[in-house]
Short mmCIF file of C-alpha atoms and ligand atoms in Angstrom, two decimals:
data_model
loop_
_atom_site.label_atom_id
_atom_site.label_comp_id
_atom_site.label_asym_id
_atom_site.label_seq_id
_atom_site.Cartn_x
_atom_site.Cartn_y
_atom_site.Cartn_z
CA MET L 18 -6.34 29.89 19.34
CA PRO L 19 -6.39 28.19 22.68
CA SER L 20 -3.75 25.60 22.34
CA ARG L 21 -3.84 22.44 24.56
CA THR L 22 -0.85 20.68 25.73
CA LEU L 23 -0.53 17.07 24.91
CA GLU L 24 -1.20 16.42 28.75
CA GLN L 25 -4.46 17.87 28.27
CA ILE L 26 -5.28 16.29 25.09
CA LEU L 27 -4.56 12.77 26.53
CA GLU L 28 -6.30 13.43 29.66
CA GLY L 29 -9.07 11.00 30.28
CA ARG L 30 -8.12 8.82 27.02
CA ARG L 31 -5.05 7.17 28.45
CA SER L 32 -4.73 3.46 27.57
CA GLN L 33 -7.68 3.75 24.89
CA PRO L 34 -6.04 2.75 21.75
CA ASN L 35 -9.44 3.30 19.93
CA GLN L 36 -9.18 7.13 20.45
CA LEU L 37 -5.86 7.26 18.27
CA ILE L 38 -7.43 9.32 15.23
CA GLU L 39 -9.39 11.75 17.57
CA VAL L 40 -6.20 12.36 19.59
CA LEU L 41 -4.26 12.90 16.49
CA GLN L 42 -6.97 15.48 15.27
CA ASP L 43 -6.79 17.45 18.49
CA VAL L 44 -3.02 17.34 18.43
CA GLN L 45 -3.27 18.68 14.72
CA ALA L 46 -5.89 21.18 15.79
CA SER L 47 -4.00 22.98 18.47
CA HIS L 48 -0.32 22.48 17.43
CA GLY L 49 -0.80 22.88 13.78
CA TYR L 50 1.09 19.70 13.02
CA ILE L 51 2.21 16.34 14.47
CA SER L 52 5.60 16.03 15.57
CA GLU L 53 7.56 13.14 16.30
CA GLU L 54 7.51 13.91 20.04
CA ALA L 55 3.84 14.13 19.93
CA MET L 56 3.58 10.85 18.35
CA GLN L 57 5.98 9.19 21.07
CA ALA L 58 3.59 10.83 23.59
CA VAL L 59 0.44 9.65 21.92
CA SER L 60 2.02 6.22 21.46
CA GLN L 61 2.75 6.07 25.12
CA GLY L 62 -0.31 7.65 26.53
CA LEU L 63 -2.66 5.36 24.39
CA GLY L 64 -0.65 2.21 24.52
CA VAL L 65 -0.55 1.94 20.58
CA PRO L 66 2.75 1.00 19.06
CA ILE L 67 4.75 3.81 17.44
CA MET L 68 4.76 2.13 14.19
CA GLU L 69 1.05 2.32 14.18
CA VAL L 70 0.81 6.01 15.22
CA TYR L 71 3.33 6.91 12.41
CA ARG L 72 1.24 4.75 9.89
CA VAL L 73 -1.78 6.36 10.71
CA ALA L 74 -0.43 9.95 10.92
CA SER L 75 1.34 9.49 7.73
CA PHE L 76 -1.76 8.03 5.77
CA TYR L 77 -4.26 10.77 6.15
CA THR L 78 -3.56 14.04 4.43
CA ALA L 79 -5.27 15.87 7.09
CA PHE L 80 -2.23 15.34 9.26
CA ARG L 81 0.68 17.27 8.87
CA LEU L 82 3.99 15.83 10.13
CA LYS L 83 5.79 19.19 9.67
CA PRO L 84 4.88 22.64 10.48
CA SER L 85 3.18 24.77 7.89
CA GLY L 86 4.21 28.11 6.64
CA LYS L 87 2.77 31.24 8.00
CA ASN L 88 0.46 31.36 4.82
CA VAL L 89 -1.09 28.28 3.85
CA LEU L 90 -2.11 28.04 0.03
CA THR L 91 -4.42 25.38 -0.57
CA MET L 92 -4.90 24.32 -4.16
CA CYS L 93 -8.09 22.28 -4.92
CA MET L 94 -7.30 19.40 -7.31
CA GLY L 95 -10.44 17.88 -7.40
CA THR L 96 -12.13 16.98 -10.65
CA ALA L 97 -14.08 19.99 -11.36
CA CYS L 98 -10.99 22.33 -10.56
CA HIS L 99 -8.62 19.97 -12.28
CA VAL L 100 -10.52 20.19 -15.64
CA ARG L 101 -10.46 23.99 -15.23
CA GLY L 102 -6.89 24.34 -14.87
CA ALA L 103 -5.82 23.49 -11.26
CA ARG L 104 -2.51 22.01 -12.52
CA LEU L 105 -1.56 25.45 -13.87
CA LEU L 106 -2.19 27.05 -10.58
CA MET L 107 -0.21 24.50 -8.76
CA ASP L 108 2.64 25.01 -11.20
CA GLN L 109 2.39 28.61 -10.68
CA ALA L 110 2.55 28.36 -6.77
CA THR L 111 5.24 25.83 -6.66
CA GLY L 112 7.25 27.70 -9.34
CA GLN L 113 6.75 31.05 -7.79
CA LEU L 114 7.91 29.84 -4.39
CA GLY L 115 10.20 27.13 -5.23
CA VAL L 116 8.67 24.47 -3.21
CA LYS L 117 7.01 21.09 -3.83
CA PRO L 118 3.27 20.44 -2.77
CA ARG L 119 3.24 19.89 0.86
CA GLU L 120 6.46 21.74 1.33
CA VAL L 121 7.37 24.93 3.30
CA THR L 122 9.48 27.82 1.91
CA PRO L 123 12.91 28.09 3.65
CA ASP L 124 11.74 31.37 4.93
CA GLY L 125 8.82 29.84 6.55
CA LEU L 126 6.55 32.12 4.92
CA PHE L 127 4.48 29.82 2.71
CA SER L 128 3.33 26.36 2.29
CA VAL L 129 1.35 24.85 -0.50
CA ASP L 130 -1.00 22.12 -0.04
CA HIS L 131 -3.42 20.25 -2.21
CA VAL L 132 -6.80 18.76 -1.41
CA ASN L 133 -9.16 16.76 -3.28
CA CYS L 134 -12.21 18.79 -3.34
CA LEU L 135 -13.39 21.77 -1.31
CA GLY L 136 -17.33 21.59 -2.32
CA ALA L 137 -17.42 24.66 -4.35
CA CYS L 138 -16.74 23.16 -7.59
CA ALA L 139 -19.28 25.45 -9.67
CA LEU L 140 -16.78 28.38 -8.51
CA GLY L 141 -13.67 26.52 -9.62
CA PRO L 142 -10.72 26.55 -9.73
CA ILE L 143 -10.52 27.05 -5.82
CA VAL L 144 -7.48 28.23 -4.00
CA THR L 145 -7.79 28.90 -0.34
CA GLU L 146 -5.32 31.28 1.50
CA ASN L 147 -5.21 30.66 5.32
CA GLY L 148 -8.84 29.35 4.95
CA THR L 149 -10.29 32.20 2.79
CA TYR L 150 -11.64 30.98 -0.55
CA HIS L 151 -10.57 32.50 -3.77
CA HIS L 152 -12.80 31.66 -6.72
CA HIS L 153 -12.12 31.27 -10.55
CA MET L 154 -8.61 31.47 -9.84
CA THR L 155 -6.01 32.11 -12.59
CA PRO L 156 -2.19 31.89 -12.51
CA SER L 157 -1.85 35.56 -12.95
CA LYS L 158 -4.39 36.28 -10.04
CA LEU L 159 -2.46 33.73 -7.86
CA ARG L 160 0.95 35.27 -8.62
CA LYS L 161 -0.47 38.58 -7.44
CA LEU L 162 -1.97 36.98 -4.42
CA ILE L 163 1.53 35.45 -3.57
CA ASP L 164 2.96 38.93 -4.23
CA THR L 165 0.93 40.73 -1.96
CA LEU L 166 1.23 38.18 0.83
CA SER L 167 4.90 38.14 0.82
CA ARG L 168 4.87 42.00 0.68
CA GLN L 169 2.65 42.20 3.76
CA LYS L 170 4.87 39.78 5.60
CA ALA L 171 8.05 41.73 4.80
CA GLU L 172 6.34 44.82 6.14
CA ASP L 173 5.47 43.68 9.50
CA MET P 15 -14.18 -30.20 17.48
CA LEU P 16 -13.20 -28.87 14.28
CA GLN P 17 -16.06 -28.72 11.87
CA GLN P 18 -15.73 -29.85 8.28
CA VAL P 19 -17.32 -28.37 5.63
CA ASN P 20 -17.80 -29.23 1.78
CA VAL P 21 -16.49 -26.87 -0.79
CA ASN P 22 -16.24 -27.31 -4.52
CA ILE P 23 -13.25 -26.02 -6.06
CA ASP P 24 -12.59 -26.49 -9.75
CA GLY P 25 -15.28 -29.36 -9.70
CA ALA P 26 -13.47 -31.15 -7.06
CA ASN P 27 -15.32 -31.65 -3.83
CA ILE P 28 -13.09 -31.01 -0.93
CA ARG P 29 -13.79 -31.20 2.72
CA ALA P 30 -12.15 -28.49 4.66
CA THR P 31 -11.88 -27.26 8.26
CA ARG P 32 -14.12 -24.50 8.99
CA GLY P 33 -11.92 -21.28 9.62
CA THR P 34 -9.39 -22.01 6.89
CA THR P 35 -9.13 -20.11 3.76
CA VAL P 36 -10.08 -21.19 0.32
CA LEU P 37 -6.39 -20.76 -0.79
CA ASP P 38 -5.11 -23.00 1.92
CA ALA P 39 -8.07 -25.61 1.27
CA ALA P 40 -7.09 -25.65 -2.46
CA ILE P 41 -3.30 -25.91 -1.93
CA GLU P 42 -3.87 -28.63 0.42
CA TYR P 43 -5.76 -30.40 -2.05
CA GLY P 44 -3.21 -30.07 -4.83
CA ILE P 45 -4.80 -27.13 -6.66
CA CYS P 46 -2.17 -24.41 -6.88
CA ILE P 47 -3.53 -20.97 -6.91
CA PRO P 48 -0.67 -18.53 -7.61
CA HIS P 49 0.08 -16.32 -4.35
CA LEU P 50 2.53 -13.94 -3.40
CA CYS P 51 1.83 -11.99 -0.16
CA HIS P 52 0.30 -14.90 1.46
CA VAL P 53 2.58 -16.74 3.84
CA PRO P 54 1.20 -20.09 5.37
CA TYR P 55 1.78 -19.13 9.09
CA LEU P 56 1.01 -15.44 8.92
CA SER P 57 -2.55 -13.87 8.62
CA SER P 58 -3.18 -12.59 4.97
CA ILE P 59 -3.52 -8.93 4.11
CA SER P 60 -4.50 -9.60 0.52
CA ALA P 61 -2.15 -7.02 -0.98
CA CYS P 62 -0.92 -8.74 -4.15
CA ARG P 63 -4.23 -9.95 -5.33
CA LEU P 64 -2.69 -12.69 -7.24
CA CYS P 65 -4.80 -15.33 -5.77
CA ILE P 66 -7.98 -14.13 -7.19
CA VAL P 67 -10.67 -16.70 -7.92
CA GLU P 68 -14.27 -16.84 -9.04
CA HIS P 69 -16.75 -17.39 -6.14
CA VAL P 70 -20.02 -18.50 -7.56
CA VAL P 71 -23.25 -17.53 -5.71
CA ASN P 72 -26.42 -18.25 -6.95
CA GLY P 73 -24.97 -18.35 -10.47
CA ARG P 74 -23.32 -14.91 -10.33
CA SER P 75 -19.52 -14.96 -9.74
CA ASN P 76 -17.53 -12.47 -7.72
CA VAL P 77 -13.92 -12.20 -8.25
CA THR P 78 -12.14 -12.14 -4.88
CA ALA P 79 -8.92 -12.84 -3.12
CA SER P 80 -8.91 -16.48 -2.03
CA CYS P 81 -6.50 -16.05 0.84
CA THR P 82 -8.92 -14.03 2.89
CA LEU P 83 -11.87 -15.95 1.76
CA ASN P 84 -12.98 -18.42 4.56
CA VAL P 85 -14.51 -21.81 3.34
CA GLU P 86 -18.14 -22.02 3.67
CA GLU P 87 -20.58 -25.09 3.51
CA GLY P 88 -21.50 -25.52 -0.34
CA MET P 89 -19.12 -23.00 -1.67
CA VAL P 90 -18.50 -23.20 -5.63
CA ILE P 91 -14.98 -21.80 -6.40
CA LEU P 92 -13.39 -21.42 -9.82
CA THR P 93 -9.61 -21.01 -10.02
CA ASN P 94 -8.87 -21.29 -13.58
CA THR P 95 -11.37 -19.68 -15.69
CA ASP P 96 -10.48 -17.51 -18.91
CA LYS P 97 -11.71 -14.47 -16.90
CA ILE P 98 -9.33 -15.32 -14.00
CA ARG P 99 -6.49 -16.29 -16.13
CA ARG P 100 -6.71 -12.85 -17.87
CA LEU P 101 -7.06 -10.89 -14.70
CA ARG P 102 -4.09 -12.70 -12.96
CA ARG P 103 -1.89 -12.30 -15.85
CA ASN P 104 -2.54 -8.81 -16.00
CA LEU P 105 -1.92 -8.40 -12.10
CA ALA P 106 1.37 -10.28 -12.56
CA GLU P 107 2.29 -8.08 -15.50
CA LEU P 108 1.89 -5.04 -13.35
CA LEU P 109 4.13 -6.79 -10.40
CA VAL P 110 6.89 -7.30 -12.91
CA ALA P 111 6.68 -3.91 -14.26
CA GLN P 112 6.99 -2.60 -10.81
CA ALA P 113 10.04 -4.83 -9.55
CA PRO P 114 11.39 -6.96 -12.47
CA ASN P 115 14.59 -7.51 -10.52
CA SER P 116 13.49 -10.54 -8.53
CA ARG P 117 13.49 -14.08 -9.46
CA ALA P 118 10.45 -14.59 -7.36
CA ILE P 119 8.55 -12.05 -9.03
CA GLN P 120 9.61 -13.54 -12.64
CA ASP P 121 8.82 -16.93 -11.70
CA ILE P 122 5.38 -16.05 -10.47
CA ALA P 123 4.77 -14.00 -13.57
CA LEU P 124 5.76 -16.84 -15.70
CA ARG P 125 3.47 -19.11 -13.67
CA CYS P 126 0.56 -16.71 -14.24
CA GLY P 127 1.36 -16.76 -18.11
CA VAL P 128 3.11 -13.40 -18.66
CA LYS P 129 5.63 -13.43 -21.46
CA GLU P 130 5.99 -9.86 -22.17
CA VAL P 131 5.26 -6.64 -20.23
CA ARG P 132 3.19 -3.97 -21.85
CA TYR P 133 3.84 -1.50 -19.05
CA PRO P 134 6.58 0.97 -18.25
CA PHE P 135 9.19 -0.43 -16.00
CA ARG P 136 9.54 1.18 -12.66
CA ASN P 137 12.39 -0.79 -11.14
CA ASP P 138 11.28 -0.54 -7.87
CA ASP P 139 12.66 -2.52 -4.97
CA CYS P 140 9.31 -3.47 -3.18
CA VAL P 141 5.92 -4.72 -4.56
CA LEU P 142 4.39 -3.66 -1.20
CA CYS P 143 3.32 -7.29 -0.45
CA GLY P 144 3.62 -6.81 3.39
CA ARG P 145 5.26 -10.13 4.03
CA CYS P 146 8.03 -8.36 5.96
CA VAL P 147 5.52 -6.12 7.85
CA GLN P 148 3.23 -9.20 8.78
CA MET P 149 6.34 -11.11 9.97
CA CYS P 150 7.55 -8.34 12.30
CA THR P 151 4.19 -7.89 13.55
CA GLU P 152 2.85 -11.18 14.16
CA VAL P 153 5.78 -13.31 14.67
CA TRP P 154 8.19 -11.11 16.40
CA LYS P 155 5.67 -8.66 17.82
CA ALA P 156 8.20 -6.24 17.25
CA ARG P 157 6.26 -3.71 15.08
CA ALA P 158 9.41 -2.21 13.85
CA ILE P 159 8.39 -1.69 10.22
CA GLY P 160 5.17 -0.93 8.77
CA PHE P 161 3.54 0.82 5.87
CA VAL P 162 3.83 4.52 5.65
CA GLY P 163 2.15 6.96 3.49
CA ARG P 164 -0.48 6.26 1.05
CA GLY P 165 -1.11 5.97 -2.75
CA LYS P 166 2.08 6.47 -4.78
CA GLU P 167 3.99 7.40 -1.52
CA ARG P 168 3.25 4.10 0.25
CA HIS P 169 6.22 2.35 1.24
CA VAL P 170 7.57 0.02 3.88
CA ASP P 171 9.77 1.80 6.72
CA TYR P 172 11.01 2.15 10.27
CA PRO P 173 8.91 4.80 12.31
CA PHE P 174 10.45 8.14 11.01
CA GLY P 175 12.60 6.08 9.04
CA ILE P 176 15.23 5.36 11.66
CA ARG P 177 15.65 1.62 12.94
CA PRO P 178 14.29 1.68 16.25
CA ASP P 179 15.93 -0.06 19.19
CA PHE P 180 13.19 -2.62 19.48
CA CYS P 181 13.99 -3.96 16.15
CA LYS P 182 15.41 -7.45 17.10
CA GLN P 183 17.44 -7.51 13.94
CA CYS P 184 16.36 -10.83 13.38
CA GLY P 185 16.36 -10.43 9.61
CA SER P 186 13.33 -12.49 9.13
CA CYS P 187 11.66 -9.38 7.19
CA VAL P 188 14.48 -9.73 4.73
CA GLN P 189 14.30 -13.46 4.35
CA LEU P 190 10.54 -13.31 3.39
CA CYS P 191 11.11 -10.61 0.85
CA PRO P 192 10.43 -11.66 -2.69
CA MET P 193 13.05 -8.98 -3.82
CA THR P 194 15.87 -10.69 -2.23
CA ILE P 195 15.95 -13.59 -4.70
CA PRO P 196 18.46 -12.32 -7.45
CA PRO P 197 16.93 -12.28 -10.87
CA CYS P 198 17.98 -14.55 -13.74
CA ASP P 199 20.38 -13.00 -16.09
CA GLY P 200 17.99 -13.44 -18.94
CA PRO P 201 16.27 -10.42 -20.30
CA MET P 202 13.37 -8.72 -18.56
CA LYS P 203 15.19 -5.20 -18.73
CA PRO P 204 13.94 -2.00 -19.96
CA GLY P 205 13.66 -2.24 -23.78
CA GLU P 206 13.54 -6.02 -23.58
CA GLU P 207 10.23 -6.43 -21.58
CA TYR P 208 9.84 -10.01 -22.01
CA LEU P 209 10.76 -13.21 -20.01
CA CYS P 210 13.41 -15.45 -21.29
CA ARG P 211 11.50 -18.74 -20.16
CA LYS P 212 14.99 -20.47 -19.95
CA CYS P 213 14.50 -20.44 -16.13
CA GLU P 214 13.95 -23.71 -14.74
CA SER P 215 12.89 -26.70 -17.14
CA GLN P 216 10.13 -27.08 -14.78
CA LEU P 217 8.80 -23.60 -15.31
CA MET P 218 8.55 -24.83 -18.98
CA LEU P 219 5.66 -26.78 -17.82
CA ALA P 220 3.76 -23.50 -17.25
CA ASP P 221 3.30 -23.37 -20.97
CA GLU P 222 2.10 -26.89 -21.48
CA THR P 223 0.04 -27.03 -18.22
CA PRO P 224 -0.91 -23.50 -17.48
CA ASP P 225 -2.21 -23.04 -14.10
CA HIS P 226 -0.75 -26.16 -12.24
CA CYS P 227 1.68 -25.92 -9.64
CA VAL P 228 5.09 -25.60 -10.97
CA TRP P 229 6.85 -25.91 -7.87
CA CYS P 230 8.14 -22.43 -8.25
CA LYS P 231 11.15 -20.77 -6.79
CA LEU P 232 8.77 -18.44 -4.89
CA GLY P 233 7.21 -21.52 -3.26
CA GLU P 234 10.29 -23.23 -2.27
CA SER P 235 11.95 -20.26 -0.50
CA PHE P 236 9.03 -18.98 1.05
CA GLY P 237 7.27 -21.93 2.31
CA CYS P 238 4.40 -22.06 0.09
CA GLY P 239 1.91 -24.18 1.75
CA ARG P 240 2.97 -27.28 -0.49
CA TYR P 241 6.57 -27.15 0.43
CA VAL P 242 5.61 -26.80 4.13
CA GLY P 243 3.29 -29.81 3.83
CA ILE P 244 6.25 -32.00 2.68
CA LYS P 245 8.72 -30.92 5.15
CA SER P 246 6.46 -31.50 8.28
S1 SF4 X 28 14.74 -7.46 11.55
FE1 SF4 X 28 13.72 -5.82 12.69
S2 SF4 X 28 12.27 -5.14 11.36
FE2 SF4 X 28 12.87 -7.24 10.43
S3 SF4 X 28 11.44 -8.58 11.37
FE3 SF4 X 28 13.22 -8.43 12.72
S4 SF4 X 28 12.45 -7.13 14.23
FE4 SF4 X 28 11.10 -6.71 12.46
S1 SF4 X 29 10.01 -5.07 1.25
FE1 SF4 X 29 9.75 -7.00 0.28
S2 SF4 X 29 8.58 -8.08 1.81
FE2 SF4 X 29 8.41 -6.08 2.32
S3 SF4 X 29 6.53 -5.32 1.25
FE3 SF4 X 29 8.29 -4.86 -0.02
S4 SF4 X 29 8.40 -6.63 -1.47
FE4 SF4 X 29 7.20 -7.13 0.17
S1 FES X 30 -13.23 20.04 -7.23
FE1 FES X 30 -12.48 21.94 -6.30
S2 FES X 30 -14.13 22.52 -5.11
FE2 FES X 30 -14.77 20.62 -5.97
S1 FES X 31 -1.82 -14.20 -1.97
FE1 FES X 31 -3.98 -13.58 -1.76
S2 FES X 31 -3.74 -11.38 -2.34
FE2 FES X 31 -1.67 -12.04 -2.05
#
């Protein structure tokens, strides 16, 4: 992934406070998360008070303020998936990995996330693993998936 | 030149300056609309929703917050209908449930007719009124505090949770916070979810003349428009 430095992202957008969200999106896309330093740099570059940058970055779930794990498991918690038992999947993942939603395991291998609809409601409940969709998920399928992923990582 | 407009609030024909809000116009005229997050010299963010009124347009009424509704020629406003009273009481009840440990919140709840609270107590220390944030932003231009997170997680904080060196330590955020007024030692505790109503004798008036200004503690300490008017 061609990752751009903060300098490159801010290039041509300095002192344009209205670019805040776009810039944060770019930082998120190329760095995977938005660090405190990145927010400070964005604040200075765009001339937006740091409080404002932090407020916006902490408001949208699309922005992560901490690095994510190697494997990102995203549970769909939308209405359709919810009625089909997304809660159980979330409990399975958080229980098995011992983390809370939007947290990373201490070994940095997994992070568990939730979203409100992935647009594949008919196939729910949906879990995505690093962007790959798994449909009709059940707690036991999810347990196996997590087991496989942790074994893979242990091997390489 | 300041333009004047005619508005009708609760049947009273009021002349108000264009650009003022319905809430300010009503208070100036002597009609008290309960309000919590509004501070006379700060711009309103309509966070508490206590100041709701009915705005009648072509025979239909919209319920809306009066602190961000600007006066317009020919406007018809009702501040004291059954519907508004019911909604307002409910809003105040939720505020008390969220943060019962403040005299200011107790007063305003009583003022809105709350006698008992049907919701579980959360004992929070913030009602997210945003007064502190507006103060810091507009008066001190410090922007040292602001809202962080969303939904359940929304709270007031410093950037990254650490007091920045550009905080002027002026303390005005704390002064404006309704949570800093200690609660009376009457009930209003989990298990006894009702107001003792022994507060100030004045507040007893709330029973007899519901929805009139009772010169509440909240107004006094936070510069409600009426108190401010008297001082200046
Ligand atoms: S004490 Fe700091 S945070 Fe509070 S209003 Fe003053 S500058 Fe803002
Ligand atoms: S800290 Fe106080 S003034 Fe600030 S939002 Fe919370 S209750 Fe309101
Ligand atoms: S609710 Fe899960 S994909 Fe729509
Ligand atoms: S005073 Fe209008 S919403 Fe709080």
